[in-house]
CSV table of C-alpha atoms in Angstrom, one decimal:
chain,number,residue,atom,x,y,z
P,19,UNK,CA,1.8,9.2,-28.9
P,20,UNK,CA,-1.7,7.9,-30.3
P,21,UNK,CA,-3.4,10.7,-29.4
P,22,UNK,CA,-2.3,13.0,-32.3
P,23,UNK,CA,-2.3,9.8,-34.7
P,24,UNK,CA,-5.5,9.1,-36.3
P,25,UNK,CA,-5.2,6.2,-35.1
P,26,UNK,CA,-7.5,5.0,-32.3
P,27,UNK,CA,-6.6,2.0,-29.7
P,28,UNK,CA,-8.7,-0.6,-29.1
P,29,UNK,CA,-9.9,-2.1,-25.8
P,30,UNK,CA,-7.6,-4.4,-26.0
P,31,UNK,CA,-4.0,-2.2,-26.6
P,32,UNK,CA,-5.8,0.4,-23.8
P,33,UNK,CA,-5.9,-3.3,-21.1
P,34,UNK,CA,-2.4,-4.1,-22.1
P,35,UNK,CA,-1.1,-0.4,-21.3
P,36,UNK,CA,-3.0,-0.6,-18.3
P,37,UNK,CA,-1.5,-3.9,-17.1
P,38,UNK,CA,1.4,-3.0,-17.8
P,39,UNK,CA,1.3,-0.1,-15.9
P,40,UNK,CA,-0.2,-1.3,-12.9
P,41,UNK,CA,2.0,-4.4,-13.0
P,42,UNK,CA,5.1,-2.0,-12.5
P,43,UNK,CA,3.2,-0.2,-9.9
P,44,UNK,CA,2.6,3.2,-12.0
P,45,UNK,CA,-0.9,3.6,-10.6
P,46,UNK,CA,-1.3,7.0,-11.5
P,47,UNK,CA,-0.4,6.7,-15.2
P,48,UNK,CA,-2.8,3.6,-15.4
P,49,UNK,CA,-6.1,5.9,-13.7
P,50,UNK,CA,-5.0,8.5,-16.3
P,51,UNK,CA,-4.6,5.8,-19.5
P,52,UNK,CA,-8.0,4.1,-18.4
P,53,UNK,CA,-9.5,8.2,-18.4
P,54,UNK,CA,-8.4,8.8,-21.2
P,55,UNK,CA,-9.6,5.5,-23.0
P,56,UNK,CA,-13.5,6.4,-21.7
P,57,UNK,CA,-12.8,10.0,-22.5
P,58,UNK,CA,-12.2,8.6,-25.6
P,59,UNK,CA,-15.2,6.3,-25.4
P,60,UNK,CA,-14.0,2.8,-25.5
P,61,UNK,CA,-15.8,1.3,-22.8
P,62,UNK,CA,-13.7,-0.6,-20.4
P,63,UNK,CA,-14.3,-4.4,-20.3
P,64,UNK,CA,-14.1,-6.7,-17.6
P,65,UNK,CA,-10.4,-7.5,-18.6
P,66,UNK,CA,-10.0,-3.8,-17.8
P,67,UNK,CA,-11.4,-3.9,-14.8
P,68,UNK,CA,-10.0,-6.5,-13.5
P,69,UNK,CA,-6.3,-4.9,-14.3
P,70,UNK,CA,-6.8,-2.0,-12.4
P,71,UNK,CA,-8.5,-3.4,-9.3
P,72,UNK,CA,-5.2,-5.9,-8.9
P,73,UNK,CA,-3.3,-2.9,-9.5
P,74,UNK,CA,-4.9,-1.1,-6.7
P,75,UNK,CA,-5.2,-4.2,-4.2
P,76,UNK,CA,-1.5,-5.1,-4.7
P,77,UNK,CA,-0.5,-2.1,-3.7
P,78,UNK,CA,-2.8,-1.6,-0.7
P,79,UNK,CA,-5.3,0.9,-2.1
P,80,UNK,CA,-8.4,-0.6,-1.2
P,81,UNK,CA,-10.5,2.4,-1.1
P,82,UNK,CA,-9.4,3.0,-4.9
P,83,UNK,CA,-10.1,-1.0,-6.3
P,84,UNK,CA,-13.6,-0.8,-4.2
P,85,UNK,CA,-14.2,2.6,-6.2
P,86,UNK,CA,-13.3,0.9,-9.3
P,87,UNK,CA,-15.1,-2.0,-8.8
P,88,UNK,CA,-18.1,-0.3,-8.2
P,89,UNK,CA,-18.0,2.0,-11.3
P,90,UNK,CA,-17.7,-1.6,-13.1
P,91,UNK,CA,-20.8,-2.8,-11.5
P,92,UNK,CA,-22.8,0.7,-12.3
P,93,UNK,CA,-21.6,0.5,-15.9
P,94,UNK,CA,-23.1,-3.0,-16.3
P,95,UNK,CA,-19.7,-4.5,-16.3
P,96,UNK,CA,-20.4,-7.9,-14.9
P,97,UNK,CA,-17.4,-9.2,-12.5
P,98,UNK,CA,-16.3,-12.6,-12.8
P,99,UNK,CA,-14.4,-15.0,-10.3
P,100,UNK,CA,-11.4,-13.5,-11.0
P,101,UNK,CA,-12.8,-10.5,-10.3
P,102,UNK,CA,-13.9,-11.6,-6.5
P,103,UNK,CA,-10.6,-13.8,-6.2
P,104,UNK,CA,-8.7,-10.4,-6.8
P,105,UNK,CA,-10.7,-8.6,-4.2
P,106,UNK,CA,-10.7,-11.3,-1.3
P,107,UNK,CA,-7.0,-12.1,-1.8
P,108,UNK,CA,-5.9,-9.1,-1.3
P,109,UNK,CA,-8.3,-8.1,1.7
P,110,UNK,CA,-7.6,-11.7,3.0
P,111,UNK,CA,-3.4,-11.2,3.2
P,112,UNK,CA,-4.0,-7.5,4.5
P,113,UNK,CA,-6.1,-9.1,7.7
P,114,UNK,CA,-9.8,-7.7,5.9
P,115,UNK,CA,-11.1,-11.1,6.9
P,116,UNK,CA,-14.8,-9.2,7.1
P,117,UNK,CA,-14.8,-7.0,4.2
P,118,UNK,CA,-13.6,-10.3,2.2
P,119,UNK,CA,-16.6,-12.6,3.9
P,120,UNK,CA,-18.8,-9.5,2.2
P,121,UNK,CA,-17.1,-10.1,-1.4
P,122,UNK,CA,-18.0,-13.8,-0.8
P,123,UNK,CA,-21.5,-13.6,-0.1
P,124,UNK,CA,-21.5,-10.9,-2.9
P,125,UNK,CA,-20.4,-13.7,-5.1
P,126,UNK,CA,-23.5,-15.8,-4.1
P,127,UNK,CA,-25.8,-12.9,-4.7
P,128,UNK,CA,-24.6,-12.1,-7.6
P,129,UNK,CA,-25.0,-16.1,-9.2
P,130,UNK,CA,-21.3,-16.0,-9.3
P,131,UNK,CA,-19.6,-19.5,-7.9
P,132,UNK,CA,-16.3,-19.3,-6.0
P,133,UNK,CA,-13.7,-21.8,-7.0
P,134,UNK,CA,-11.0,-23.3,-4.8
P,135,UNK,CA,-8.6,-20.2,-5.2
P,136,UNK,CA,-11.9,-18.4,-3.9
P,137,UNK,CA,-12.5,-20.3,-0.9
P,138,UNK,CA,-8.7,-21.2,-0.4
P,139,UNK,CA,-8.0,-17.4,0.1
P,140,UNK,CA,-11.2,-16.9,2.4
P,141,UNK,CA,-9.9,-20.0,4.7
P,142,UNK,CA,-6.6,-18.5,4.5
P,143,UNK,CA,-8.0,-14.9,5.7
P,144,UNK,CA,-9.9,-16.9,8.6
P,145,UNK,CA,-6.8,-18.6,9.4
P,146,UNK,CA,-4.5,-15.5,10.1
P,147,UNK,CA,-7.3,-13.6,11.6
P,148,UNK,CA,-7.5,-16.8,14.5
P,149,UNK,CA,-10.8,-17.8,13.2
P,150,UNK,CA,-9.8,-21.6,12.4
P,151,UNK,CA,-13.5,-23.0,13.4
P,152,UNK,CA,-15.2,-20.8,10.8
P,153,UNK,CA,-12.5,-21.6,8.7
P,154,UNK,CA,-13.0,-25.6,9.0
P,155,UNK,CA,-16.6,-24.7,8.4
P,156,UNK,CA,-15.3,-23.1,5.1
P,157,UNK,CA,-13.3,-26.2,4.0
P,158,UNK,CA,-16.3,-28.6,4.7
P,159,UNK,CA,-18.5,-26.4,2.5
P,160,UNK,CA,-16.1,-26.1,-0.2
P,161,UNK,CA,-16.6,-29.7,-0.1
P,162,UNK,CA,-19.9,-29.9,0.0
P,163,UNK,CA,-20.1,-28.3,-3.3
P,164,UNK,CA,-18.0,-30.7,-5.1
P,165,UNK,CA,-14.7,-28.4,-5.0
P,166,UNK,CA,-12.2,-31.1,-4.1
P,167,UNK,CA,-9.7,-29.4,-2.3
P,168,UNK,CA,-5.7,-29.5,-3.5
P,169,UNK,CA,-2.4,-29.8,-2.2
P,170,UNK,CA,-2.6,-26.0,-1.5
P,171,UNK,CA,-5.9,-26.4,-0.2
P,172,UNK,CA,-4.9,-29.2,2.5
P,173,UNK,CA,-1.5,-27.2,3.5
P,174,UNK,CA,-3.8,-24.3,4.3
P,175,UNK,CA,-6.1,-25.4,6.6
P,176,UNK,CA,-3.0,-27.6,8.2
P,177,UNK,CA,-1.4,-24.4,8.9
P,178,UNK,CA,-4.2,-22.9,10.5
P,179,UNK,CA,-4.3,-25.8,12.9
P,180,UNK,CA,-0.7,-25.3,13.4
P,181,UNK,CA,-0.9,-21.6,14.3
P,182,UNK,CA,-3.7,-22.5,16.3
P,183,UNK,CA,-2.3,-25.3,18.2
P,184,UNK,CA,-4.6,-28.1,17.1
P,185,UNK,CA,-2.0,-30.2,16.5
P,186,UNK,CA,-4.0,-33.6,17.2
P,187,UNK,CA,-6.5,-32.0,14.7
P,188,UNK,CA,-4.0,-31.7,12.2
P,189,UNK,CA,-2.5,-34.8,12.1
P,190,UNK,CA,-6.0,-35.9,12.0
P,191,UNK,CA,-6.6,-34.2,9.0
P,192,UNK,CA,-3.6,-35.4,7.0
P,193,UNK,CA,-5.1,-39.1,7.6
């Protein structure tokens, strides 16, 4: 429709079309919108980014947000938090436990800090993956960095000792 206007989107109309799209699941027409809007040369911002690569990871297409996440990084796009709590979310509820513990020592590399939606998905992951020890560990040093841990945060790890039969542990931890 713009494209035979002389009128020419900006970043920000191209990141709502692309939301939008992925949002619905229309993957396809969101990698052909963001095409067009570097064909185009608007570069794509984090915002962007970020759009697509949930778009991809809610729908299971790893391969395709890893692809796009690393275009971002070669283009000088600097990801953020959100970024990383996007990526290890998604790997985290799909049982990706390792690929997200590489996404979180990323983060460190990269100077980026986790918050407590970063660390309460990666304790999650260990969780469902039967990894409750390293998972405890996780808590402790979320902790240790002055992340005071939530309601969701607490419920978490108590449901990890639960699937793991630590019962005594759990009550423990609710004290």
């Amino acid at each position: 429709m713009l494209r035979d206007s002389n009128v020419v989107p900006t970043v920000i109309a191209y990141n709502s079309l692309v939301n939008g799209l992925c949002s619905s699941g229309r993957l396809n027409e969101a990698k052909r919108v963001f095409d067009e809007m570097v064909s185009r040369g608007i570069s794509a911002d984090l915002i962007t980014y970020n759009c697509i690569i949930d778009g991809h990871c809610q729908h299971g297409q790893w391969e395709e947000a890893r692809r796009y996440f690393d275009a971002m990084l070669d283009r000088g796009v600097s990801p953020d938090t959100i970024t990383f709590n996007i990526l290890i979310d998604s790997h985290c509820k799909d049982g990706m436990t390792e690929d997200a513990w590489g996404l979180f020592k990323l983060m460190d590399k990269l100077n980026i800090k986790p918050d407590r939606i970063t660390y309460d998905s990666m304790i999650d992951g260990l969780c469902l993956t039967g990894r409750l020890p390293e998972a405890v560990k996780l808590f402790d040093s979320m902790m240790d960095r002055g992340l005071k841990p939530d309601v969701i945060s607490c419920n978490i790890l108590m449901n990890g000792y639960c699937k793991g039969c630590k019962l005594d542990l759990c009550s423990y931890s609710i004290r």
